[in-house]
Coordinates of C-alpha atoms and ligand atoms in Angstrom, one line a residue:
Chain A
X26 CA 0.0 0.0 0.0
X27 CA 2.2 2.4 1.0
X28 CA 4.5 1.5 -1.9
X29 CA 1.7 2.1 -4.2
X30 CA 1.1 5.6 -2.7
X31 CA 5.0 6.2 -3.4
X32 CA 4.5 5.3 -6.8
X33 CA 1.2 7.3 -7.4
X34 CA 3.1 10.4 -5.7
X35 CA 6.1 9.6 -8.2
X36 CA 4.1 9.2 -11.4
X37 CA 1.1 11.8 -10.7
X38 CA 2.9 15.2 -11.3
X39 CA 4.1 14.5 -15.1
X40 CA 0.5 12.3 -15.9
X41 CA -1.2 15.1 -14.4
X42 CA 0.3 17.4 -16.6
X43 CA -0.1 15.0 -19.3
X44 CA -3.4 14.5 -18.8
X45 CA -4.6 18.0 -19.0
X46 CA -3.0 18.3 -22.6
X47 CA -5.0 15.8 -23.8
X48 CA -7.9 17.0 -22.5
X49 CA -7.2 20.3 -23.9
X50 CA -6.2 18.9 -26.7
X51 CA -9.3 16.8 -27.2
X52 CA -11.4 19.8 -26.6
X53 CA -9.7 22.0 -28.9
X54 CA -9.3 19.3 -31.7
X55 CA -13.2 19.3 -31.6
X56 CA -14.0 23.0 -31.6
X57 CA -11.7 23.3 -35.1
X58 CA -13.5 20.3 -35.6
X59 CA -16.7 21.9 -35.3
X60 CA -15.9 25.3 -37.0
X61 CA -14.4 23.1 -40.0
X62 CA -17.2 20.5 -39.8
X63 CA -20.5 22.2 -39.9
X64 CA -19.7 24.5 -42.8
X65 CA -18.3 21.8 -44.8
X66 CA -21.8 19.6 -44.4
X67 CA -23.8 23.2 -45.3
X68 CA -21.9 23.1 -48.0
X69 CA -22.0 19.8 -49.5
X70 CA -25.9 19.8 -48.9
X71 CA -26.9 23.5 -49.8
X72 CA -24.4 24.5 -51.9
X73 CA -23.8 25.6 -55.3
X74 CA -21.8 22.9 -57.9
X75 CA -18.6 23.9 -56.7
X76 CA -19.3 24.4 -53.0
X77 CA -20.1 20.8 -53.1
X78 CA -16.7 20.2 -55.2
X79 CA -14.7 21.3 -53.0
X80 CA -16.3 20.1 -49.7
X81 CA -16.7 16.2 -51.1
X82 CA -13.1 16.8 -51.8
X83 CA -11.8 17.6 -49.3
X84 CA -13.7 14.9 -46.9
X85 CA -12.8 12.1 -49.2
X86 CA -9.1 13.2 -49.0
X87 CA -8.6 13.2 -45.1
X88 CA -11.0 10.4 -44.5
X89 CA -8.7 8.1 -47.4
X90 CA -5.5 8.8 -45.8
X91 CA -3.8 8.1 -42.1
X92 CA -4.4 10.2 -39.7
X93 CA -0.4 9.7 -38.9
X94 CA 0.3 10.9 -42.8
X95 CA -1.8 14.3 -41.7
X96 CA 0.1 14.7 -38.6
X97 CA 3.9 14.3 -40.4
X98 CA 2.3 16.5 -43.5
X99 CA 1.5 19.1 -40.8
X100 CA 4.4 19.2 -38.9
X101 CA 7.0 18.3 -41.3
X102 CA 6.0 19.1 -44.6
X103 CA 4.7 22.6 -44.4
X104 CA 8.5 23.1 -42.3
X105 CA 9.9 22.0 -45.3
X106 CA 12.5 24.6 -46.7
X107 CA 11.2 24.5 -50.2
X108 CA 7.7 25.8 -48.9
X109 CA 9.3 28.0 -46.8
X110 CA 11.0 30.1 -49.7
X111 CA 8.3 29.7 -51.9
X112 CA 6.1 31.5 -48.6
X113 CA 9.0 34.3 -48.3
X114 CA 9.0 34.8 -51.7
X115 CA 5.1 35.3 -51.4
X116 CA 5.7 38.1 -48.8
X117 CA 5.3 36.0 -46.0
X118 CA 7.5 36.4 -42.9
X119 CA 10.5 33.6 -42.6
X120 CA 8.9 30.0 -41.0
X121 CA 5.6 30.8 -41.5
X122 CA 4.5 27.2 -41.7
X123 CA 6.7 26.0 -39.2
X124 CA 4.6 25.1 -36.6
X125 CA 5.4 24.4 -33.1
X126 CA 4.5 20.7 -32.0
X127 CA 1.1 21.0 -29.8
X128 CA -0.4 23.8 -33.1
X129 CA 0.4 21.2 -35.4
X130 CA -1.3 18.7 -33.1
X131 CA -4.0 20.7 -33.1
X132 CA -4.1 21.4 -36.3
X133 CA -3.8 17.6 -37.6
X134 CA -6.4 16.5 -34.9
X135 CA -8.8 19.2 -35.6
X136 CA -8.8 19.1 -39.8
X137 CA -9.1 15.2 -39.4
X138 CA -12.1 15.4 -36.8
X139 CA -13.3 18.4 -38.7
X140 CA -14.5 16.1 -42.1
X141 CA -15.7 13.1 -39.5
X142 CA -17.9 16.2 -38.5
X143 CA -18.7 17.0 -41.5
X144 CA -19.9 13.6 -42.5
X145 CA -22.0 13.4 -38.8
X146 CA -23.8 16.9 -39.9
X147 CA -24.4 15.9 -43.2
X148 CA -26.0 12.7 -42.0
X149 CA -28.3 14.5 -39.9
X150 CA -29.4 17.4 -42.7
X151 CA -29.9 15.0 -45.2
X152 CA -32.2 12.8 -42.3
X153 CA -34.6 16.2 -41.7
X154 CA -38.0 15.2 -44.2
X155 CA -37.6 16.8 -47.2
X156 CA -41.8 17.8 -46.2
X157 CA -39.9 21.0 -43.9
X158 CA -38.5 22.4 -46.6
X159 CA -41.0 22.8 -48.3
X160 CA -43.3 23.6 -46.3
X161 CA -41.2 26.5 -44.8
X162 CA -41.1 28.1 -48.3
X163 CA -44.9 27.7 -48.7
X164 CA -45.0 29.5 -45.9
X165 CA -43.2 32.3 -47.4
X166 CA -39.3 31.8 -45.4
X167 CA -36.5 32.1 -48.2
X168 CA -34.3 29.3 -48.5
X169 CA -31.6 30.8 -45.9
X170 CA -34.4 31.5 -43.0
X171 CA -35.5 28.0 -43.9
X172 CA -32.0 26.7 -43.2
X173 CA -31.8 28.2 -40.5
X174 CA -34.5 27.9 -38.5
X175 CA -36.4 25.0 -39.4
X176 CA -33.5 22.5 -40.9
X177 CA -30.4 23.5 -38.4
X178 CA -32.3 23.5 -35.4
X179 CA -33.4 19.8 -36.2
X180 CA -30.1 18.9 -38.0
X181 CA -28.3 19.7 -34.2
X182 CA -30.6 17.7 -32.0
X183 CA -29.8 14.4 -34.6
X184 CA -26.3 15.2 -34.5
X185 CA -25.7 14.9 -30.8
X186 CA -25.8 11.3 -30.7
X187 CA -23.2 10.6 -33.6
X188 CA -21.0 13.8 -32.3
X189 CA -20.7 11.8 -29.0
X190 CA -19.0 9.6 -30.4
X191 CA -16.6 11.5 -32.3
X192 CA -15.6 13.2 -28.8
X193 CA -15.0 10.0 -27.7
X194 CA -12.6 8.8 -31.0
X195 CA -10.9 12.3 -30.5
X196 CA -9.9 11.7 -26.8
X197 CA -8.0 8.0 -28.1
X198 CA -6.6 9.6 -30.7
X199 CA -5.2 12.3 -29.3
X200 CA -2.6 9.5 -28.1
X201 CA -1.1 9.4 -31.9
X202 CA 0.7 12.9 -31.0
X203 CA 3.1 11.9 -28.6
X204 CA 4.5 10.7 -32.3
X205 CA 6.1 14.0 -32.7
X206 CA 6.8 14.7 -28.9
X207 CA 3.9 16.3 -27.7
X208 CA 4.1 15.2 -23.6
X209 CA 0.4 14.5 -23.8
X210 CA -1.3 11.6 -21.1
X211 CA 0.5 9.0 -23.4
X212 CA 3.6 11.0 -23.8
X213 CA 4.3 11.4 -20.3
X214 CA 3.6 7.3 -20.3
X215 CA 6.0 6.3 -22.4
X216 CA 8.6 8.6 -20.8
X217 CA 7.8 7.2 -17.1
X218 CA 8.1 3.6 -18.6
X219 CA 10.9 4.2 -20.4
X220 CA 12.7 5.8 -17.1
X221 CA 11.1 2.6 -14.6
X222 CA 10.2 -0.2 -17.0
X223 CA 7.1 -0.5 -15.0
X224 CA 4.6 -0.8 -18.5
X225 CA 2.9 -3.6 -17.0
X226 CA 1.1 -1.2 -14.2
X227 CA 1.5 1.8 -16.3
X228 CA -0.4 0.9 -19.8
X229 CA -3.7 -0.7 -17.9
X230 CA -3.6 2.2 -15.1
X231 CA -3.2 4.8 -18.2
X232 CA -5.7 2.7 -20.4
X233 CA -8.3 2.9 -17.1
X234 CA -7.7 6.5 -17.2
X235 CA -8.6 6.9 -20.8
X236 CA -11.5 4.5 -20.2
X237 CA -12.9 6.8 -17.3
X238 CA -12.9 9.6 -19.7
X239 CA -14.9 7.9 -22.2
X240 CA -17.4 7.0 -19.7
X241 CA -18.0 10.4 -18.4
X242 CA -18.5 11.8 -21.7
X243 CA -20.9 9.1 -23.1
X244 CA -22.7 9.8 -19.7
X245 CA -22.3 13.6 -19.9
X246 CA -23.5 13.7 -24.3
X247 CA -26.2 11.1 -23.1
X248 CA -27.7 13.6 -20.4
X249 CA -27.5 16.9 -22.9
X250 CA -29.3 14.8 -25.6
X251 CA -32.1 14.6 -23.4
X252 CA -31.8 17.9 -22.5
X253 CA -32.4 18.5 -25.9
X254 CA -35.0 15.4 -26.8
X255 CA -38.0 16.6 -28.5
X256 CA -40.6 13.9 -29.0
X257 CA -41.1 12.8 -32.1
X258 CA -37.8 14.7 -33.8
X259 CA -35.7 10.7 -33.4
X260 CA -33.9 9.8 -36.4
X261 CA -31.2 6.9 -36.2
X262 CA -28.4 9.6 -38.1
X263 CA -25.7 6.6 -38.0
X264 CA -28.2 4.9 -40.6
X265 CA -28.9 7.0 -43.2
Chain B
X12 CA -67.7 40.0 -61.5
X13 CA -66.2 39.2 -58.9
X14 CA -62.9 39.4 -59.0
X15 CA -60.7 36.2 -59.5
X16 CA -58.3 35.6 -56.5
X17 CA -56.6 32.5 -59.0
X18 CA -56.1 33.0 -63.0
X19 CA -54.3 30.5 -64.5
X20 CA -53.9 30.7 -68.3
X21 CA -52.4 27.8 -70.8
X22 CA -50.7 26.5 -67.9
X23 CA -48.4 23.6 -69.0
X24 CA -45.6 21.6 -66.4
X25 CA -43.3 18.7 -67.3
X26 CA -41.0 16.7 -65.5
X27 CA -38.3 15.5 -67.6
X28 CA -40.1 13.9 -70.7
X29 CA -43.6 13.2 -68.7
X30 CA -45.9 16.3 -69.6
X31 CA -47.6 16.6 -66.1
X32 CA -50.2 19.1 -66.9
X33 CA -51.6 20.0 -70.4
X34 CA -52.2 23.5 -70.8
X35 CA -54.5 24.6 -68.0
X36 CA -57.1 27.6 -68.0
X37 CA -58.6 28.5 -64.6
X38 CA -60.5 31.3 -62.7
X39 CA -61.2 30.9 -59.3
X40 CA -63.1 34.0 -57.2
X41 CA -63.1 35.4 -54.2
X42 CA -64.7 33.3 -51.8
X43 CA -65.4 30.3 -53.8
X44 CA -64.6 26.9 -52.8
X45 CA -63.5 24.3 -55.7
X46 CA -62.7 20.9 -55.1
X47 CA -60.4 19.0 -57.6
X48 CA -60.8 15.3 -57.7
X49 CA -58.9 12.8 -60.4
X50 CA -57.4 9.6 -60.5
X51 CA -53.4 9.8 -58.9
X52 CA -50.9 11.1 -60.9
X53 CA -53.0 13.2 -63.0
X54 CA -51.3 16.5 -61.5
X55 CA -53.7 17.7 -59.4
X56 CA -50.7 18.6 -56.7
X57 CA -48.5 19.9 -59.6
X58 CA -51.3 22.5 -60.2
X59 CA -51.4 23.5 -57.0
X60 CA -48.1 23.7 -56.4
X61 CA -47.6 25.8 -59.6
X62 CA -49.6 28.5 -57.6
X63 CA -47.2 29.1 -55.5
X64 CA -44.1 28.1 -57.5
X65 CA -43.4 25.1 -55.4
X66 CA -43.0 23.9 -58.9
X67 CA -42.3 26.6 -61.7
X68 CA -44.7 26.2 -64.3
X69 CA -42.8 25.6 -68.0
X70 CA -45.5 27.8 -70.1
X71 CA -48.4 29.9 -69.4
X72 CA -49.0 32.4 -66.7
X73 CA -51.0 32.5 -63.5
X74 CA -51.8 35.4 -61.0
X75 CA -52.7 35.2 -57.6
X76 CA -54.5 38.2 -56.2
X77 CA -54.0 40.2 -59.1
X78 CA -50.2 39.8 -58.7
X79 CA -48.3 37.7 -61.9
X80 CA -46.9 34.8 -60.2
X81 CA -45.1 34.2 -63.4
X82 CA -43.7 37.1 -64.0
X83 CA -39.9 36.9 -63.9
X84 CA -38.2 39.0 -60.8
X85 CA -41.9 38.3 -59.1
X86 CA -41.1 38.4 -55.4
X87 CA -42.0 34.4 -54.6
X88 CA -41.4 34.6 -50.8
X89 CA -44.5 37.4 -51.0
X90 CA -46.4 35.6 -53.2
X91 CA -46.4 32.9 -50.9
X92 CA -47.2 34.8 -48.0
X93 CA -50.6 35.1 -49.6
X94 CA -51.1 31.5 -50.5
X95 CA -51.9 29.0 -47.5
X96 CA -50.9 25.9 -48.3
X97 CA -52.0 22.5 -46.2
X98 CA -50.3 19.1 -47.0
X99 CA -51.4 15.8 -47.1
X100 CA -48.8 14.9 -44.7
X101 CA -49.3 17.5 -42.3
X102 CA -45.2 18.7 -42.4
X103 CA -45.4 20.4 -39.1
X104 CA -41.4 21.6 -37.7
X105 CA -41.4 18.8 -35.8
X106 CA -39.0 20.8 -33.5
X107 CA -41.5 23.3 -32.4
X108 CA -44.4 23.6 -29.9
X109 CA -48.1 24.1 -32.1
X110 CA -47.6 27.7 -31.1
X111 CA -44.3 27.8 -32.3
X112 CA -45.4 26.4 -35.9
X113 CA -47.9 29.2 -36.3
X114 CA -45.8 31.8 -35.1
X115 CA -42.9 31.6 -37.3
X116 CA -44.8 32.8 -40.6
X117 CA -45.9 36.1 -39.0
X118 CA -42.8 36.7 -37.2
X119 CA -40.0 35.7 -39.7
X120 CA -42.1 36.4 -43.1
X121 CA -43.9 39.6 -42.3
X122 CA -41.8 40.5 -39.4
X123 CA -44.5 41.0 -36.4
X124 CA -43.0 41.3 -33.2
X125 CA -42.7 38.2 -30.5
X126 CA -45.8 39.4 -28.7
X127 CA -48.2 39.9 -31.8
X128 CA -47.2 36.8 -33.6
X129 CA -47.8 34.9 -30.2
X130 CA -51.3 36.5 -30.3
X131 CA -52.2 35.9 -33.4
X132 CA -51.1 31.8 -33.1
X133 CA -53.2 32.1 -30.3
X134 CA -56.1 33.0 -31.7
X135 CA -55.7 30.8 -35.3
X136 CA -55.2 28.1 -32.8
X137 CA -58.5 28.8 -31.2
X138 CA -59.7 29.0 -34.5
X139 CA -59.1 25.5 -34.9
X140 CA -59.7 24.2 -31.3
X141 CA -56.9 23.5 -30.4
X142 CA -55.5 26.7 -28.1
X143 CA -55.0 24.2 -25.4
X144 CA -52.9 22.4 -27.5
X145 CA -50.2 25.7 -28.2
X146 CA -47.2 24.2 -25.8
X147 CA -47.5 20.3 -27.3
X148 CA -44.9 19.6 -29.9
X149 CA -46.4 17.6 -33.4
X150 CA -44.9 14.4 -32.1
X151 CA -47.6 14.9 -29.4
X152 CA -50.3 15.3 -31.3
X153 CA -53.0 13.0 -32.9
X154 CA -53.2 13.2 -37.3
X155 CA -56.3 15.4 -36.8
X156 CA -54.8 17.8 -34.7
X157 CA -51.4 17.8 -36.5
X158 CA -53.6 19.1 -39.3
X159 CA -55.4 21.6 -37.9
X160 CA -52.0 22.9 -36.8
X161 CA -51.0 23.1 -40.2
X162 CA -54.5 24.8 -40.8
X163 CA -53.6 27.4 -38.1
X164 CA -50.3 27.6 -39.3
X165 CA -51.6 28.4 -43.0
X166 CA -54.7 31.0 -41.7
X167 CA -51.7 32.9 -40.0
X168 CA -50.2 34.2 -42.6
X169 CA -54.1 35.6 -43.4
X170 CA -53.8 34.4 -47.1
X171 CA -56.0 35.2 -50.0
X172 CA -56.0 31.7 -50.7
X173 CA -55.7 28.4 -49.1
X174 CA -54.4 25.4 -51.4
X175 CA -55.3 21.7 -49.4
X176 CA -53.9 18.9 -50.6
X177 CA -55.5 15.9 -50.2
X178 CA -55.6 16.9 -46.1
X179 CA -57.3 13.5 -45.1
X180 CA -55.8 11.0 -47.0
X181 CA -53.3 10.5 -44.1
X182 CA -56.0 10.3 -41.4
X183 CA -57.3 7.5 -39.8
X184 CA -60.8 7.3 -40.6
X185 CA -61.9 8.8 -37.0
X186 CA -60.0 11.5 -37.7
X187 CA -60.8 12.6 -40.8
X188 CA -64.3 14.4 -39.5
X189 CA -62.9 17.3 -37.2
X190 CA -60.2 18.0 -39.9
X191 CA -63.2 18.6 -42.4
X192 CA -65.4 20.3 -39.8
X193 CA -63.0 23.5 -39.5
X194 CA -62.8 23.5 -43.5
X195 CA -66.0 24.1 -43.5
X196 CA -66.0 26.5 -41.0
X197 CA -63.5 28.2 -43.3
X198 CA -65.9 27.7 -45.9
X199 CA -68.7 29.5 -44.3
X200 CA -66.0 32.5 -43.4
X201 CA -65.9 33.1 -47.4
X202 CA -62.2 31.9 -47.6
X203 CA -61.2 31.4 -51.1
X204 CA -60.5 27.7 -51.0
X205 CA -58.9 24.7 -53.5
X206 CA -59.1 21.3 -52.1
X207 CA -58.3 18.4 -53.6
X208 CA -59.8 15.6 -51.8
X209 CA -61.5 12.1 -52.1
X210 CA -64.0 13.4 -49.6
X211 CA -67.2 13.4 -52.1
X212 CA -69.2 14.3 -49.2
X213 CA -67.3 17.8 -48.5
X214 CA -67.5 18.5 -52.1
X215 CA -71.5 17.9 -52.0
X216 CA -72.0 19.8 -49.1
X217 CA -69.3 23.0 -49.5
X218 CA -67.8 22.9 -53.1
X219 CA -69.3 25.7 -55.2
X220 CA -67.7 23.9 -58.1
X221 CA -66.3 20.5 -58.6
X222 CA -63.5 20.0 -61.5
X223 CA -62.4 16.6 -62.5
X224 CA -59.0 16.5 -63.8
X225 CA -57.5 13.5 -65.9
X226 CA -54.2 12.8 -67.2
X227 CA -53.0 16.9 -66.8
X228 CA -56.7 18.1 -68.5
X229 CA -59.2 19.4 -66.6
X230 CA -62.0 16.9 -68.0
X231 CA -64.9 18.4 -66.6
X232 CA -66.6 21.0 -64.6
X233 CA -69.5 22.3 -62.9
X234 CA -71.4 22.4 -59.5
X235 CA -71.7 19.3 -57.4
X236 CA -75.2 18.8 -58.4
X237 CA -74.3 18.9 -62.2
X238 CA -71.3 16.3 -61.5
X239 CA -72.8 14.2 -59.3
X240 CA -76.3 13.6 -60.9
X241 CA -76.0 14.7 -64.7
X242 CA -71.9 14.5 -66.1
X243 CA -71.5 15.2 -69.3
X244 CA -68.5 12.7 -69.7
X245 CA -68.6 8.5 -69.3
X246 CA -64.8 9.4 -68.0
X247 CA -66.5 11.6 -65.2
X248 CA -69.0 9.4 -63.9
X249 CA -66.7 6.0 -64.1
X250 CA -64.6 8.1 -61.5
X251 CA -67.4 9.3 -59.8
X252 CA -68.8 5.6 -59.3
X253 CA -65.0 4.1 -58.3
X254 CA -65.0 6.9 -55.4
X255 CA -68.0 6.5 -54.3
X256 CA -67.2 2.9 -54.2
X257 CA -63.8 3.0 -52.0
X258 CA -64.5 6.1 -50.0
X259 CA -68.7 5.7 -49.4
X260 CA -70.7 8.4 -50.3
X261 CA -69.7 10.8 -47.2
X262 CA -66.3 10.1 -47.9
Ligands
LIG1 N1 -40.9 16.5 -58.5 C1 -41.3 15.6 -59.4 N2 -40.3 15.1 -60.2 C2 -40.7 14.2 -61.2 N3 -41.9 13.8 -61.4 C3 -42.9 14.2 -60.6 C4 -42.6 15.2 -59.6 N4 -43.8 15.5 -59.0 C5 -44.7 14.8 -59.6 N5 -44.2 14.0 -60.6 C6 -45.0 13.1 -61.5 O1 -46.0 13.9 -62.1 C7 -47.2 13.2 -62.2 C8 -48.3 14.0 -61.5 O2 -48.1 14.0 -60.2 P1 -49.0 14.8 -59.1 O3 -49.2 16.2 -59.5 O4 -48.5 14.5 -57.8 O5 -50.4 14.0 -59.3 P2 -51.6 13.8 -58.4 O6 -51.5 14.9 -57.3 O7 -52.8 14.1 -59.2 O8 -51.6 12.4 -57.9 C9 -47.0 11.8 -61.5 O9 -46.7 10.9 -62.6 C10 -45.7 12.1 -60.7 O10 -45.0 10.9 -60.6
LIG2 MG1 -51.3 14.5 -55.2

């Protein structure tokens, strides 16, 4: 017991500190993902030819390569000293592109969670009965005021479900980072275990720790989609 | 005269190669009710969703209050302010209270402030019987009263014109009567009405004028009485006799 204690008082500072960059991490990961996310889905529903061009591509090309690929294009390909003159030569000041470690994490994380997103809200416009639409223009509401305050309204409330899972994807795959030394929760692990080759109590008290935080946020999305349940707005997004 | 609320003139529609309507003339006044009955598919939504450019018409023209709907830089969104339309399958926003669903015409189309649009749902809700409904959400609702939302909803926007389509055909048989009951009550308030129903009783006991519409033609018209007990055409009365048949003479 008390060696336990000596271990947890040993360990806790630098997991501590790892932990709260991958919560941060997670949480700002989602919000680009968000920001990126629901425009793209607008886009690709409501929008004009090339609107829809652009947003299809640009969901089929994160969603058909590794997330790992993003993360070393992001970090180490925009540093690369033949973008960097072109950049200068643009007007742009020196290193523009090279990114410190946790904003390319951030920025890997967020653009690969933000077409994930994008696919979630696009799953959830498209599942809204074609019957409000129109009905909203008989009424006499122009396409946008129709978007916006018959479609997104509904669109959000279907989209909780599926976007709780995405937070909880985000939080495990935060762990990829520690790739390019970003001391997140797993980062600090492997350094601990590579100082006390104690991985057999570190990776199943590390994995309980991610497991805990999965838990609370399925609880925590399950009690705001309540919050939000309307009866008779249910449709199963993850099948359409 | 009377004025005509509704002039439709050499109306034609297609979809793709299928010629949905062929070459429509119409008048409807002020305060007349005509019902539109026809076998499926013979355009009788496409005509009324032409009205209000829910589908743009390929040739012809059409006016609503005086107003060319097809007129090119015509403002739809006001057009359609004037033009109520009710659905066959209610489309309520399922994400809003009753009161919510007649509120958001006034107060996003013509701008009324929070506290007269609430008024106003209030008393179309009344209207249609339901005021002590204003706070349930459709999902809450029974088919009858999801359509006298819809009614509510329509009535709101204090339209020239209403447009039902088909309104009952989605209804349980129970349900169908209190749904008919505040189109007549409409009726008797002088509100330029288009229905097209199966309901032959409504169209006996309201209609001023019945017109039968086939294969994007309008066959055949006249009053009820003329219709129902002296049509010109075989095509007319076959119809009349299969309806009468499924849906009983009431409807
Ligand atoms: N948006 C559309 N696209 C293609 N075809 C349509 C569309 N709407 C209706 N149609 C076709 O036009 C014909 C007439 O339809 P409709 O006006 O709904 O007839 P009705 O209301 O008399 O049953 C049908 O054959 C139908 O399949
Ligand atoms: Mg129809």
């Amino acid at each position: 017991m008390a060696e336990l204690a000596k271990f947890w008082e040993m360990i806790w500072p630098e997991l501590g500190r790892g932990l709260v960059v991958t919560l941060r991490l997670s949480a700002g990961s989602l919000l680009i993902g968000l920001l990126i996310g629901f425009p793209i889905a607008l886009m690709r529903v409501y929008g004009t030819r090339w609107m829809k061009a652009l947003a299809t591509g640009y969901v089929d090309a994160v969603r058909g390569t590794p997330l790992l690929v993003q993360l070393f294009f992001i970090y180490y390909g925009l540093a690369d000293p033949t973008i960097n003159q072109l950049l200068v030569n643009l007007g742009l000041p020196e290193g523009f592109l090279v990114l410190e470690k946790i904003t390319a994490a951030y920025l890997a994380l967020g653009c690969n969670s933000g077409a994930y997103q994008a696919e979630y809200f696009r799953g959830a416009l498209q599942a809204i009965d074609a019957g409000q639409m129109i009905a909203a223009r008989a009424l006499g509401l122009n396409r946008l005021q129709a978007i916006r305050y018959i479609i997104i309204p509904q669109a959000l409330r279907l989209v909780i479900a599926p976007w709780s899972n995405e937070v909880a994807y985000m939080v495990k795959y935060t762990s990829v980072v520690y790739i390019i030394a970003v001391q997140d929760l797993f980062g600090e692990t492997r350094r601990i275990m590579s100082a006390h080759y104690n991985q057999m109590t570190m990776l199943p008290f590390v994995g309980m720790i991610y497991l805990v935080i999965v838990l609370l946020i399925t609880w925590g999305m399950g009690r705001v989609e309540k919050q939000f349940h309307i009866p008779g707005l249910q449709i199963d997004v993850e099948r359409v | 005269m009377t004025k005509p609320i509704i002039r439709i003139k050499g109306l034609h529609k297609s979809y793709g190669e299928l010629e949905v309507i062929k070459g429509i003339d119409l008048e409807v006044v002020k305060g007349e009710v005509l019902v539109i009955i026809g076998p499926s598919g013979t355009g009788k939504s496409t005509l009324l969703r032409c009205i209000n450019l829910l589908s743009s018409p390929d040739k012809g023209q059409i006016w609503v209050d005086g107003d060319e709907v097809t007129a090119p830089h015509t403002d739809i969104n006001k057009i359609r302010a004037k033009v109520g339309m009710v659905f066959q399958d209610f489309n309520l926003f399922t994400h809003m209270t009753a009161l919510d669903n007649v509120m958001i015409g006034p107060s996003k189309v013509k701008g009324m402030s929070k506290e007269e649009a609430r008024e106003l749902a209030l008393f179309e809700l009344e209207r249609v019987g339901l005021v002590e409904k204003a706070d349930a959400y459709p999902g809450q609702l029974s088919g009858g009263q999801k359509q006298r939302v819809a009614i509510a909803r329509a009535l709101a926007m204090s339209p020239k014109v209403m447009l039902f389509d088909e309104p009952t055909s989605a209804l349980d048989p129970e349900l169908i009567g209190e749904v008919l009951e505040v189109m007549k009550k409409l009726a008797r308030e002088h509100m330029t009405m288009l229905v097209v129903t199966h309901e032959m009783g409504f169209a006996k006991e309201v209609s001023n004028r019945i017109l039968f519409m086939e294969d994007g033609n309008i066959i055949e018209e006249g009053t009820p009485q003329q219709l129902f007990y002296n049509p010109r055409e075989q095509r007319t009365k076959e119809f009349l006799g299969k309806i009468t048949e499924l849906y009983g003479e009431e409807g």
